């Protein structure tokens, strides 16, 4: 196996034994990028010179024997997470030339651990989308089938990891944007509990639902990356001071006696895309490992997607208000007066972003507030109560990650409601703020990956990761690598 295909923990071992160097690993990643990036389009900005210099520093730390788990490991960063001195565009024309003067806390933590930042990955503009087609610069393609989307909005991060263009990545997840692309690309994605990982330096979409989290090739790697980025941050007012367990130590493989809730009402809505069969396959493996799978009900779960889009749009319309060419954003210099300067500047937003701003503004208007915004807030509470009730009886909840596997590029662009369906199973965890992990759980007949979600109690990432890891070991799905071709059936 080549260095750029290995997991973070495999690389950690080789580095710590002195069998390879960070410079060799980073060089193998960049040569892979040269080979496949024109097909995949995972990156918006590459950071080669700084990455090679960081790898050299990491090798010195490793030689001194005081290296952290991530020391020398190549990591990609979604381009809505601020990186000092590296362009951070949010895949938007309005931030095309923005170079932040500071690092997001998660990036600072990764650098402190000696990780090597490879580049900035593509996304739907400001994280708004489920296919990475809403990027103002380029679409990203799914390495398993280049005619399919990689999911979104963290599609660039997911594609980079499975294509061997990074060993792990950070994504952001407001309604499913880490887990859905992870499922579409056959990798692991974790949305942590709200408040566990700092959002300082993440450009906000819907601040009450935004999260930063790891996207990796296996669950152990997700535990290692989470360990590095989690924890109290004084610059994030929603940061929680919870003490951190050792996430890797939680991966014991022992899940006997654990209760896994399976929401029958939601699972019943699954069509025939191989997703239902794959989900029951996960349930069977967990049972064979000694867990008890029990049917549960989440009565308000089916309103999650509608509730999410009302509340998220309201927050988005407010958080994108500052991109007006005065406070933030690339000003349109042709305009002759203030109003046309505002409108021309804001005209740089893509059509999905404009749609969200309009929907958000509409639901916050006095005449719609009670019937839409306030009602959705109440539904959000009901969904949270459903999940709390279920999680008081079970240790974790099992759900599909997505209703379908990856769909063809262009297929849903003209039908936003259809695109929004991608989030029916993921948005629940954002509304409730609870942790949710997507793990690969097999392939369709056409060879596209599928994912299953494990949701847990707030700040109990250790259990969520433990169950995901036990499943991964128990299922022993044979490892495959994408061949970077276009397939005719899916
Ligand atoms: N797909 C959802 C949206 O378009 C969620 C995006 C996200 O999680 N950032 O809003």
Short mmCIF file of C-alpha atoms and ligand atoms in Angstrom, two decimals:
data_model
loop_
_atom_site.label_atom_id
_atom_site.label_comp_id
_atom_site.label_asym_id
_atom_site.label_seq_id
_atom_site.Cartn_x
_atom_site.Cartn_y
_atom_site.Cartn_z
CA UNK A 1 0.00 0.00 0.00
CA UNK A 2 1.25 3.47 -0.84
CA UNK A 3 1.83 6.08 1.85
CA UNK A 4 -0.94 8.33 0.54
CA UNK A 5 -3.47 5.47 0.90
CA UNK A 6 -2.69 4.62 4.52
CA UNK A 7 -4.76 5.56 7.53
CA UNK A 8 -3.52 8.15 9.98
CA UNK A 9 -2.83 5.50 12.61
CA UNK A 10 -0.82 3.38 10.17
CA UNK A 11 1.24 6.44 9.26
CA UNK A 12 1.65 7.32 12.95
CA UNK A 13 3.21 3.92 13.54
CA UNK A 14 5.56 4.16 10.58
CA UNK A 15 6.60 7.67 11.58
CA UNK A 16 7.18 6.82 15.19
CA UNK A 17 9.22 3.74 14.26
CA UNK A 18 11.26 5.88 11.89
CA UNK A 19 10.32 3.73 8.87
CA UNK A 20 9.24 6.77 6.86
CA UNK A 21 9.27 10.55 7.16
CA UNK A 22 6.60 13.20 7.00
CA UNK A 23 8.40 14.66 3.99
CA UNK A 24 7.99 11.34 2.14
CA UNK A 25 4.32 11.11 3.09
CA UNK A 26 3.55 14.69 2.08
CA UNK A 27 5.45 14.24 -1.20
CA UNK A 28 3.37 11.11 -1.94
CA UNK A 29 0.18 13.07 -1.33
CA UNK A 30 1.24 15.87 -3.68
CA UNK A 31 2.24 13.43 -6.41
CA UNK A 32 -1.20 11.81 -6.09
CA UNK A 33 -2.76 15.29 -6.35
CA UNK A 34 -0.84 15.84 -9.59
CA UNK A 35 -2.13 12.51 -10.89
CA UNK A 36 -5.85 12.82 -10.14
CA UNK A 37 -6.80 16.35 -9.15
CA UNK A 38 -7.77 17.44 -12.65
CA UNK A 39 -10.40 14.67 -12.63
CA UNK A 40 -11.61 15.09 -9.03
CA UNK A 41 -11.40 18.83 -8.38
CA UNK A 42 -11.25 18.43 -4.60
CA UNK A 43 -9.11 21.49 -3.86
CA UNK A 44 -9.57 25.23 -4.31
CA UNK A 45 -6.11 26.14 -3.02
CA UNK A 46 -3.01 24.02 -2.55
CA UNK A 47 -0.42 24.83 0.07
CA UNK A 48 2.58 22.91 -1.24
CA UNK A 49 5.56 25.04 -0.19
CA UNK A 50 4.30 25.64 3.33
CA UNK A 51 3.29 21.97 3.60
CA UNK A 52 6.78 20.75 2.67
CA UNK A 53 8.30 23.15 5.21
CA UNK A 54 5.84 21.95 7.88
CA UNK A 55 6.71 18.33 7.07
CA UNK A 56 10.38 19.11 7.59
CA UNK A 57 9.61 20.64 11.00
CA UNK A 58 7.48 17.61 11.86
CA UNK A 59 10.37 15.29 10.99
CA UNK A 60 12.57 17.18 13.44
CA UNK A 61 9.94 16.82 16.19
CA UNK A 62 9.59 13.12 15.38
CA UNK A 63 13.35 12.64 15.53
CA UNK A 64 13.34 14.24 18.99
CA UNK A 65 10.76 11.66 20.05
CA UNK A 66 8.18 14.09 21.49
CA UNK A 67 5.61 13.95 18.70
CA UNK A 68 1.81 14.02 18.97
CA UNK A 69 -0.41 11.49 17.15
CA UNK A 70 -0.95 13.81 14.19
CA UNK A 71 2.65 14.98 13.87
CA UNK A 72 3.65 14.89 10.19
CA UNK A 73 0.18 13.80 8.96
CA UNK A 74 -1.24 15.50 5.83
CA UNK A 75 -4.65 17.04 6.49
CA UNK A 76 -6.99 18.94 4.14
CA UNK A 77 -9.16 21.80 5.42
CA UNK A 78 -12.58 22.79 4.11
CA UNK A 79 -12.40 26.27 2.62
CA UNK A 80 -14.85 27.85 5.05
CA UNK A 81 -12.36 27.35 7.91
CA UNK A 82 -9.93 30.24 8.33
CA UNK A 83 -6.26 29.62 7.65
CA UNK A 84 -3.75 32.35 8.37
CA UNK A 85 -2.02 33.43 5.17
CA UNK A 86 -3.96 30.94 3.00
CA UNK A 87 -6.91 32.11 0.91
CA UNK A 88 -10.27 31.17 2.47
CA UNK A 89 -13.04 31.62 -0.07
CA UNK A 90 -16.07 29.66 1.19
CA UNK A 91 -16.27 28.80 -2.56
CA UNK A 92 -17.79 32.25 -3.07
CA UNK A 93 -16.85 34.99 -5.51
CA UNK A 94 -17.47 37.49 -2.73
CA UNK A 95 -14.48 36.10 -0.78
CA UNK A 96 -12.40 35.14 -3.82
CA UNK A 97 -9.30 37.01 -2.67
CA UNK A 98 -9.78 36.87 1.09
CA UNK A 99 -6.68 35.83 3.02
CA UNK A 100 -7.43 35.61 6.76
CA UNK A 101 -4.89 37.10 9.16
CA UNK A 102 -5.62 34.37 11.74
CA UNK A 103 -6.13 30.62 12.10
CA UNK A 104 -9.39 29.05 13.20
CA UNK A 105 -8.89 27.37 16.58
CA UNK A 106 -9.15 23.92 14.96
CA UNK A 107 -6.40 24.81 12.50
CA UNK A 108 -4.20 26.26 15.26
CA UNK A 109 -4.67 23.04 17.22
CA UNK A 110 -3.76 20.88 14.23
CA UNK A 111 -0.63 22.94 13.60
CA UNK A 112 0.32 22.69 17.26
CA UNK A 113 0.05 18.91 16.99
CA UNK A 114 2.44 19.04 14.01
CA UNK A 115 -0.15 18.17 11.34
CA UNK A 116 0.62 19.34 7.80
CA UNK A 117 -2.01 21.46 6.03
CA UNK A 118 -2.17 20.29 2.40
CA UNK A 119 -4.71 22.78 1.07
CA UNK A 120 -8.26 24.09 1.14
CA UNK A 121 -11.08 21.94 -0.16
CA UNK A 122 -14.06 22.76 -2.31
CA UNK A 123 -17.60 23.15 -0.94
CA UNK A 124 -21.02 24.43 -1.81
CA UNK A 125 -20.86 28.22 -1.42
CA UNK A 126 -20.87 29.01 2.34
CA UNK A 127 -21.76 25.36 2.97
CA UNK A 128 -25.18 25.64 1.33
CA UNK A 129 -25.87 22.50 -0.65
CA UNK A 130 -25.62 18.73 -0.76
CA UNK A 131 -23.55 18.12 -3.90
CA UNK A 132 -20.63 20.62 -4.00
CA UNK A 133 -22.09 21.85 -7.28
CA UNK A 134 -22.96 25.22 -5.70
CA UNK A 135 -19.28 26.15 -5.59
CA UNK A 136 -18.63 29.39 -7.52
CA UNK A 137 -15.39 27.93 -8.86
CA UNK A 138 -15.76 24.27 -9.87
CA UNK A 139 -17.75 21.14 -9.12
CA UNK A 140 -16.00 18.28 -7.33
CA UNK A 141 -16.53 14.78 -8.74
CA UNK A 142 -17.07 11.56 -6.83
CA UNK A 143 -13.89 9.45 -7.16
CA UNK A 144 -16.01 6.26 -7.22
CA UNK A 145 -17.76 7.42 -10.36
CA UNK A 146 -16.73 10.70 -11.92
CA UNK A 147 -20.21 11.27 -13.31
CA UNK A 148 -21.64 11.42 -9.75
CA UNK A 149 -21.55 14.11 -7.08
CA UNK A 150 -19.37 13.59 -3.99
CA UNK A 151 -22.14 14.93 -1.73
CA UNK A 152 -21.92 18.25 0.04
CA UNK A 153 -21.22 20.62 1.28
CA UNK A 154 -17.88 19.11 2.42
CA UNK A 155 -17.56 17.25 -0.90
CA UNK A 156 -14.01 18.44 -1.55
CA UNK A 157 -12.80 17.10 1.81
CA UNK A 158 -14.55 13.73 1.30
CA UNK A 159 -13.26 13.31 -2.26
CA UNK A 160 -9.69 14.30 -1.25
CA UNK A 161 -9.61 11.65 1.49
CA UNK A 162 -10.91 8.75 -0.61
CA UNK A 163 -8.85 9.75 -3.66
CA UNK A 164 -5.62 9.62 -1.61
CA UNK A 165 -5.11 13.39 -1.86
CA UNK A 166 -4.98 13.80 1.95
CA UNK A 167 -4.82 11.35 4.89
CA UNK A 168 -7.71 13.03 6.68
CA UNK A 169 -9.71 16.24 6.48
CA UNK A 170 -11.81 18.70 8.40
CA UNK A 171 -15.34 19.42 7.26
CA UNK A 172 -18.23 21.44 8.61
CA UNK A 173 -21.74 20.15 9.20
CA UNK A 174 -24.84 22.34 9.57
CA UNK A 175 -27.44 19.85 8.35
CA UNK A 176 -25.37 16.88 7.26
CA UNK A 177 -22.42 18.32 5.35
CA UNK A 178 -19.80 16.08 6.94
CA UNK A 179 -21.81 12.85 7.08
CA UNK A 180 -23.60 12.93 3.71
CA UNK A 181 -20.41 13.40 1.63
CA UNK A 182 -18.65 10.86 3.87
CA UNK A 183 -21.40 8.34 2.99
CA UNK A 184 -21.30 9.20 -0.74
CA UNK A 185 -17.51 8.79 -0.84
CA UNK A 186 -17.17 5.74 1.42
CA UNK A 187 -15.34 7.36 4.34
CA UNK A 188 -16.03 8.06 8.03
CA UNK A 189 -17.43 11.45 9.08
CA UNK A 190 -18.22 12.69 12.57
CA UNK A 191 -20.40 15.62 13.56
CA UNK A 192 -19.50 16.18 17.21
CA UNK A 193 -21.76 17.50 19.97
CA UNK A 194 -22.51 21.23 19.67
CA UNK A 195 -19.88 23.05 21.74
CA UNK A 196 -17.27 20.27 21.83
CA UNK A 197 -15.20 21.57 18.92
CA UNK A 198 -14.50 25.29 18.60
CA UNK A 199 -16.20 27.18 15.77
CA UNK A 200 -13.91 30.19 16.11
CA UNK A 201 -12.72 30.90 12.58
CA UNK A 202 -15.41 28.83 10.89
CA UNK A 203 -17.33 31.19 8.62
CA UNK A 204 -20.88 30.80 9.97
CA UNK A 205 -23.81 29.57 7.94
CA UNK A 206 -26.42 28.80 10.61
CA UNK A 207 -24.54 29.34 13.85
CA UNK A 208 -26.89 27.35 16.09
CA UNK A 209 -26.34 24.26 13.93
CA UNK A 210 -22.78 24.66 12.57
CA UNK A 211 -20.14 22.15 13.67
CA UNK A 212 -16.57 21.30 12.67
CA UNK A 213 -15.54 17.65 12.59
CA UNK A 214 -13.22 14.97 11.20
CA UNK A 215 -13.49 13.11 7.88
CA UNK A 216 -11.24 10.05 7.73
CA UNK A 217 -10.67 6.59 6.27
CA UNK A 218 -11.63 4.74 9.45
CA UNK A 219 -13.10 5.26 12.90
CA UNK A 220 -9.77 5.16 14.74
CA UNK A 221 -8.58 8.05 12.60
CA UNK A 222 -11.76 10.00 13.41
CA UNK A 223 -11.03 9.46 17.14
CA UNK A 224 -7.46 10.76 16.70
CA UNK A 225 -8.53 13.81 14.74
CA UNK A 226 -11.35 14.59 17.18
CA UNK A 227 -8.93 14.36 20.10
CA UNK A 228 -6.71 16.95 18.45
CA UNK A 229 -9.44 19.51 17.69
CA UNK A 230 -11.89 19.13 20.61
CA UNK A 231 -11.89 21.13 23.82
CA UNK A 232 -12.60 24.46 25.45
CA UNK A 233 -11.98 27.59 23.42
CA UNK A 234 -12.27 31.01 24.99
CA UNK A 235 -12.89 32.62 21.59
CA UNK A 236 -16.06 30.60 20.93
CA UNK A 237 -18.93 31.73 23.18
CA UNK A 238 -20.72 28.39 22.64
CA UNK A 239 -17.68 26.33 23.61
CA UNK A 240 -18.32 23.81 26.36
CA UNK A 241 -15.71 23.06 28.97
CA UNK A 242 -16.46 19.31 29.09
CA UNK A 243 -13.39 17.31 30.05
CA UNK A 244 -12.17 15.13 27.21
CA UNK A 245 -11.96 11.36 27.45
CA UNK A 246 -9.32 9.40 25.56
CA UNK A 247 -11.33 8.67 22.41
CA UNK A 248 -8.92 6.10 21.02
CA UNK A 249 -8.93 4.19 24.32
CA UNK A 250 -12.73 3.87 23.98
CA UNK A 251 -12.30 1.69 20.87
CA UNK A 252 -12.33 -1.60 22.75
CA UNK A 253 -14.51 -3.53 20.32
CA UNK A 254 -16.70 -4.58 23.26
CA UNK A 255 -20.30 -3.50 22.74
CA UNK A 256 -22.01 -6.47 24.38
CA UNK A 257 -25.13 -5.48 26.31
CA UNK A 258 -25.41 -2.12 24.57
CA UNK A 259 -28.86 -1.07 23.39
CA UNK A 260 -29.15 0.28 19.85
CA UNK A 261 -32.39 2.06 18.93
CA UNK A 262 -33.70 1.63 15.38
CA UNK A 263 -36.38 4.26 14.54
CA UNK A 264 -38.85 2.17 12.59
CA UNK A 265 -41.00 5.10 11.45
CA UNK A 266 -38.08 6.82 9.74
CA UNK A 267 -36.50 3.67 8.34
CA UNK A 268 -39.85 2.76 6.76
CA UNK A 269 -39.55 5.81 4.48
CA UNK A 270 -36.46 4.37 2.76
CA UNK A 271 -36.89 3.53 -0.90
CA UNK A 272 -35.23 0.71 -2.75
CA UNK A 273 -31.69 1.94 -3.31
CA UNK A 274 -29.85 -0.70 -1.31
CA UNK A 275 -29.88 1.64 1.70
CA UNK A 276 -32.45 -0.34 3.72
CA UNK A 277 -30.69 -3.63 3.20
CA UNK A 278 -27.36 -2.06 4.14
CA UNK A 279 -28.89 -0.58 7.32
CA UNK A 280 -30.31 -3.92 8.45
CA UNK A 281 -26.90 -5.41 7.65
CA UNK A 282 -25.40 -3.00 10.21
CA UNK A 283 -28.06 -3.94 12.77
CA UNK A 284 -27.24 -7.64 12.26
CA UNK A 285 -23.51 -7.11 12.74
CA UNK A 286 -24.12 -5.10 15.93
CA UNK A 287 -26.37 -7.89 17.26
CA UNK A 288 -23.79 -10.52 16.39
CA UNK A 289 -21.36 -8.52 18.56
CA UNK A 290 -23.70 -8.76 21.54
CA UNK A 291 -25.64 -5.48 21.26
CA UNK A 292 -29.44 -5.48 21.46
CA UNK A 293 -31.24 -3.72 18.61
CA UNK A 294 -34.63 -2.37 19.69
CA UNK A 295 -37.27 -0.65 17.60
CA UNK A 296 -37.93 2.90 18.72
CA UNK A 297 -40.06 5.75 17.47
CA UNK A 298 -39.11 9.39 16.83
CA UNK A 299 -42.58 10.81 16.22
CA UNK A 300 -41.41 14.26 15.06
CA UNK A 301 -38.39 13.02 13.13
CA UNK A 302 -40.13 13.31 9.79
CA UNK A 303 -40.39 17.09 10.23
CA UNK A 304 -36.64 17.49 10.71
CA UNK A 305 -35.81 18.45 7.13
CA UNK A 306 -38.55 21.10 6.85
CA UNK A 307 -37.74 22.46 10.29
CA UNK A 308 -34.03 22.57 9.43
CA UNK A 309 -34.53 24.52 6.20
CA UNK A 310 -36.73 27.16 7.85
CA UNK A 311 -34.43 27.74 10.80
CA UNK A 312 -31.17 27.40 8.85
CA UNK A 313 -32.35 29.86 6.18
CA UNK A 314 -33.36 32.37 8.85
CA UNK A 315 -29.92 32.18 10.43
CA UNK A 316 -28.16 32.24 7.05
CA UNK A 317 -30.00 35.39 5.96
CA UNK A 318 -28.73 37.05 9.10
CA UNK A 319 -25.15 35.73 9.10
CA UNK A 320 -24.56 36.59 5.42
CA UNK A 321 -25.86 40.14 5.98
CA UNK A 322 -22.34 41.39 6.70
CA UNK A 323 -21.13 40.55 3.17
CA UNK A 324 -22.07 43.90 1.72
CA UNK A 325 -18.77 45.27 0.41
CA UNK A 326 -18.50 47.64 3.37
CA UNK A 327 -18.08 45.41 6.36
CA UNK A 328 -16.92 42.28 4.51
CA UNK A 329 -16.65 40.90 1.00
CA UNK A 330 -15.20 41.98 -2.33
CA UNK A 331 -16.83 45.32 -3.18
CA UNK A 332 -18.17 45.92 -6.66
CA UNK A 333 -16.20 48.99 -7.77
CA UNK A 334 -18.28 49.85 -10.83
CA UNK A 335 -21.35 50.95 -8.90
CA UNK A 336 -22.05 54.71 -8.73
CA UNK A 337 -24.14 54.94 -5.58
CA UNK A 338 -24.41 53.13 -2.28
CA UNK A 339 -27.53 51.11 -3.01
CA UNK A 340 -26.26 49.80 -6.33
CA UNK A 341 -22.89 49.08 -4.68
CA UNK A 342 -24.70 46.89 -2.12
CA UNK A 343 -26.85 45.15 -4.71
CA UNK A 344 -24.00 44.56 -7.17
CA UNK A 345 -21.70 43.32 -4.42
CA UNK A 346 -24.35 40.95 -3.10
CA UNK A 347 -25.15 39.94 -6.67
CA UNK A 348 -21.93 37.92 -6.53
CA UNK A 349 -23.69 35.31 -4.39
CA UNK A 350 -24.69 32.16 -6.25
CA UNK A 351 -28.35 31.32 -6.82
CA UNK A 352 -28.72 28.83 -3.95
CA UNK A 353 -27.22 31.32 -1.51
CA UNK A 354 -29.65 33.99 -2.75
CA UNK A 355 -32.53 31.53 -2.37
CA UNK A 356 -31.61 30.88 1.28
CA UNK A 357 -31.32 34.61 2.02
CA UNK A 358 -34.75 35.20 0.48
CA UNK A 359 -36.40 32.27 2.28
CA UNK A 360 -34.76 33.28 5.54
CA UNK A 361 -35.86 36.89 5.21
CA UNK A 362 -39.40 35.75 4.36
CA UNK A 363 -39.79 33.45 7.38
CA UNK A 364 -38.53 36.21 9.68
CA UNK A 365 -40.99 38.83 8.40
CA UNK A 366 -43.62 39.85 10.95
CA UNK A 367 -46.49 38.21 9.05
CA UNK A 368 -44.69 34.86 8.70
CA UNK A 369 -42.80 34.75 11.96
CA UNK A 370 -45.42 32.95 14.06
CA UNK A 371 -46.54 30.54 11.37
CA UNK A 372 -43.05 29.58 10.19
CA UNK A 373 -40.08 30.62 12.32
CA UNK A 374 -41.58 30.30 15.81
CA UNK A 375 -43.38 27.11 14.84
CA UNK A 376 -40.17 25.57 13.51
CA UNK A 377 -38.42 26.48 16.77
CA UNK A 378 -41.11 24.57 18.66
CA UNK A 379 -40.73 21.59 16.33
CA UNK A 380 -36.98 21.73 16.93
CA UNK A 381 -37.66 21.32 20.66
CA UNK A 382 -40.03 18.39 20.02
CA UNK A 383 -37.37 16.66 17.90
CA UNK A 384 -34.82 17.21 20.67
CA UNK A 385 -37.25 15.76 23.23
CA UNK A 386 -37.87 12.71 21.01
CA UNK A 387 -34.14 12.10 20.76
CA UNK A 388 -33.57 12.68 24.49
CA UNK A 389 -36.34 10.19 25.32
CA UNK A 390 -34.94 7.60 22.94
CA UNK A 391 -31.40 8.08 24.22
CA UNK A 392 -32.53 7.70 27.82
CA UNK A 393 -33.44 4.11 26.90
CA UNK A 394 -30.76 3.29 24.33
CA UNK A 395 -27.05 3.98 24.24
CA UNK A 396 -27.08 4.91 20.56
CA UNK A 397 -29.52 5.29 17.66
CA UNK A 398 -28.93 3.71 14.26
CA UNK A 399 -30.12 5.54 11.12
CA UNK A 400 -29.19 5.58 7.45
CA UNK A 401 -26.96 8.53 6.57
CA UNK A 402 -28.68 9.28 3.25
CA UNK A 403 -31.85 8.08 1.51
CA UNK A 404 -29.93 7.29 -1.72
CA UNK A 405 -26.34 6.73 -2.85
CA UNK A 406 -24.48 9.44 -4.81
CA UNK A 407 -26.56 10.89 -7.65
CA UNK A 408 -25.41 12.16 -11.08
CA UNK A 409 -23.98 15.66 -11.41
CA UNK A 410 -26.63 18.11 -12.52
CA UNK A 411 -29.44 15.73 -11.54
CA UNK A 412 -30.92 17.73 -8.66
CA UNK A 413 -29.66 21.22 -9.41
CA UNK A 414 -32.95 22.32 -10.94
CA UNK A 415 -35.05 20.91 -8.09
CA UNK A 416 -34.00 22.32 -4.73
CA UNK A 417 -36.69 20.42 -2.81
CA UNK A 418 -35.30 17.16 -4.16
CA UNK A 419 -31.76 18.24 -3.23
CA UNK A 420 -32.95 19.10 0.31
CA UNK A 421 -34.18 15.50 0.72
CA UNK A 422 -30.52 14.54 1.10
CA UNK A 423 -30.70 15.81 4.69
CA UNK A 424 -33.77 13.91 5.95
CA UNK A 425 -31.69 11.65 8.20
CA UNK A 426 -28.78 13.94 9.02
CA UNK A 427 -30.46 17.21 10.05
CA UNK A 428 -31.95 15.63 13.22
CA UNK A 429 -28.57 15.59 14.96
CA UNK A 430 -27.90 19.24 14.05
CA UNK A 431 -31.26 20.38 15.38
CA UNK A 432 -30.60 18.50 18.64
CA UNK A 433 -26.85 19.22 18.85
CA UNK A 434 -26.02 15.56 19.53
CA UNK A 435 -23.05 13.62 18.11
CA UNK A 436 -23.55 11.57 14.93
CA UNK A 437 -21.05 9.40 13.09
CA UNK A 438 -21.37 8.13 9.52
CA UNK A 439 -19.57 4.86 8.81
CA UNK A 440 -19.31 3.10 5.44
CA UNK A 441 -21.61 0.06 5.39
CA UNK A 442 -21.19 -1.48 1.95
CA UNK A 443 -21.74 -0.71 -1.71
CA UNK A 444 -24.63 -0.68 -4.15
CA UNK A 445 -24.63 -3.20 -7.01
CA UNK A 446 -23.16 -0.43 -9.17
CA UNK A 447 -20.25 -0.03 -6.74
CA UNK A 448 -21.26 3.22 -4.99
CA UNK A 449 -20.60 3.45 -1.24
CA UNK A 450 -23.37 3.60 1.38
CA UNK A 451 -23.23 4.94 4.93
CA UNK A 452 -24.97 4.33 8.24
CA UNK A 453 -25.26 6.81 11.09
CA UNK A 454 -24.74 6.23 14.78
CA UNK A 455 -26.21 8.98 16.97
CA UNK A 456 -25.40 9.29 20.65
CA UNK A 457 -25.94 11.23 23.86
CA UNK A 458 -24.48 14.74 24.14
CA UNK A 459 -20.70 14.64 24.73
CA UNK A 460 -20.70 10.85 24.49
CA UNK A 461 -18.59 10.71 21.34
CA UNK A 462 -16.62 7.92 23.04
CA UNK A 463 -19.62 5.55 22.83
CA UNK A 464 -20.54 6.61 19.31
CA UNK A 465 -16.98 5.96 18.14
CA UNK A 466 -16.83 2.69 20.07
CA UNK A 467 -19.94 1.35 18.33
CA UNK A 468 -18.76 2.59 14.92
CA UNK A 469 -15.38 0.97 15.41
CA UNK A 470 -16.87 -2.33 16.62
CA UNK A 471 -19.12 -2.37 13.55
CA UNK A 472 -16.20 -1.60 11.25
CA UNK A 473 -14.17 -4.48 12.74
CA UNK A 474 -17.15 -6.87 12.85
CA UNK A 475 -18.39 -6.20 9.34
CA UNK A 476 -14.95 -6.65 7.78
CA UNK A 477 -16.07 -5.05 4.52
CA UNK A 478 -13.26 -5.69 2.04
CA UNK A 479 -11.35 -2.49 1.39
CA UNK A 480 -11.72 -1.06 -2.11
CA UNK A 481 -10.18 1.92 -3.84
CA UNK A 482 -11.92 4.05 -6.44
CA UNK A 483 -10.60 3.61 -9.96
CA UNK A 484 -11.50 7.17 -11.08
CA UNK A 485 -13.65 6.20 -14.02
CA UNK A 486 -17.06 7.14 -15.31
CA UNK A 487 -19.59 4.34 -14.87
CA UNK A 488 -22.78 4.05 -16.84
CA UNK A 489 -24.95 2.53 -14.12
CA UNK A 490 -25.07 3.31 -10.46
N1 LIG B 1 -27.33 20.28 2.84
C1 LIG B 1 -27.68 21.22 3.88
C2 LIG B 1 -27.85 22.60 3.30
O1 LIG B 1 -27.76 22.73 2.11
C3 LIG B 1 -26.69 21.20 4.96
C4 LIG B 1 -25.48 21.94 4.63
C5 LIG B 1 -24.46 21.86 5.70
O2 LIG B 1 -24.52 20.98 6.56
N2 LIG B 1 -23.55 22.80 5.69
O3 LIG B 1 -28.08 23.54 4.01
#
